[in-house]
mmCIF file of C-alpha atoms in Angstrom:
data_model
loop_
_atom_site.group_PDB
_atom_site.id
_atom_site.type_symbol
_atom_site.label_atom_id
_atom_site.label_comp_id
_atom_site.label_asym_id
_atom_site.label_seq_id
_atom_site.Cartn_x
_atom_site.Cartn_y
_atom_site.Cartn_z
ATOM 1 C CA MET X 1 -0.131 0.040 0.051
ATOM 2 C CA SER X 2 1.497 3.277 -1.199
ATOM 3 C CA PRO X 3 1.135 6.249 1.092
ATOM 4 C CA ASN X 4 0.725 8.293 -2.414
ATOM 5 C CA ARG X 5 -2.550 6.468 -3.565
ATOM 6 C CA GLN X 6 -5.423 8.371 -4.965
ATOM 7 C CA ILE X 7 -7.903 9.643 -2.207
ATOM 8 C CA ARG X 8 -10.707 10.663 -4.454
ATOM 9 C CA GLY X 9 -13.067 7.936 -5.915
ATOM 10 C CA GLY X 10 -12.503 6.782 -9.405
ATOM 11 C CA LYS X 11 -15.390 6.835 -12.110
ATOM 12 C CA VAL X 12 -18.987 7.550 -11.627
ATOM 13 C CA MET X 13 -20.894 4.311 -11.811
ATOM 14 C CA PRO X 14 -23.328 4.581 -14.836
ATOM 15 C CA VAL X 15 -26.236 2.715 -12.880
ATOM 16 C CA ALA X 16 -26.365 5.842 -10.498
ATOM 17 C CA ASN X 17 -26.785 8.143 -13.520
ATOM 18 C CA LEU X 18 -29.347 5.875 -15.074
ATOM 19 C CA TYR X 19 -31.392 6.330 -11.714
ATOM 20 C CA THR X 20 -30.953 9.964 -11.840
ATOM 21 C CA VAL X 21 -32.428 10.117 -15.316
ATOM 22 C CA ILE X 22 -35.290 8.051 -14.242
ATOM 23 C CA LEU X 23 -36.111 10.185 -11.449
ATOM 24 C CA GLY X 24 -35.604 13.426 -13.564
ATOM 25 C CA LEU X 25 -38.106 11.934 -16.269
ATOM 26 C CA ALA X 26 -40.766 10.796 -13.669
ATOM 27 C CA PHE X 27 -40.650 14.639 -12.226
ATOM 28 C CA CYS X 28 -41.166 16.015 -15.547
ATOM 29 C CA VAL X 29 -44.056 13.761 -15.952
ATOM 30 C CA VAL X 30 -45.647 14.574 -12.661
ATOM 31 C CA PHE X 31 -45.036 18.327 -13.334
ATOM 32 C CA ALA X 32 -46.494 18.124 -17.013
ATOM 33 C CA THR X 33 -49.585 16.456 -15.489
ATOM 34 C CA ALA X 34 -50.102 18.977 -12.948
ATOM 35 C CA VAL X 35 -49.855 21.883 -15.501
ATOM 36 C CA PHE X 36 -52.195 19.922 -17.765
ATOM 37 C CA VAL X 37 -54.668 19.462 -15.195
ATOM 38 C CA ALA X 38 -54.444 23.076 -13.940
ATOM 39 C CA TYR X 39 -55.015 24.195 -17.676
ATOM 40 C CA LYS X 40 -58.033 22.016 -18.250
ATOM 41 C CA CYS X 41 -59.731 23.269 -14.803
ATOM 42 C CA TYR X 42 -59.048 26.785 -16.062
ATOM 43 C CA LEU X 43 -60.741 26.188 -19.254
ATOM 44 C CA GLN X 44 -63.767 24.529 -17.808
ATOM 45 C CA TYR X 45 -64.235 26.475 -14.735
ATOM 46 C CA GLU X 46 -62.413 29.718 -15.293
ATOM 47 C CA THR X 47 -60.452 29.329 -12.235
ATOM 48 C CA ILE X 48 -57.752 26.656 -11.016
ATOM 49 C CA PHE X 49 -58.613 26.853 -7.249
ATOM 50 C CA SER X 50 -61.846 27.529 -6.211
ATOM 51 C CA ILE X 51 -63.986 27.088 -2.779
ATOM 52 C CA PRO X 52 -67.597 25.900 -3.440
#
């Protein structure tokens, strides 16, 4: 064991990047759905949040 060995980690694992991409896509889908629902509610009821 050399005292001059590299302290920092090596390459980033591709699996971690894949999970990050999946998480990002899931966030985008949820956000797009929320925007779509708000838009449709505004078109039908002329308001997004209303108290009956």
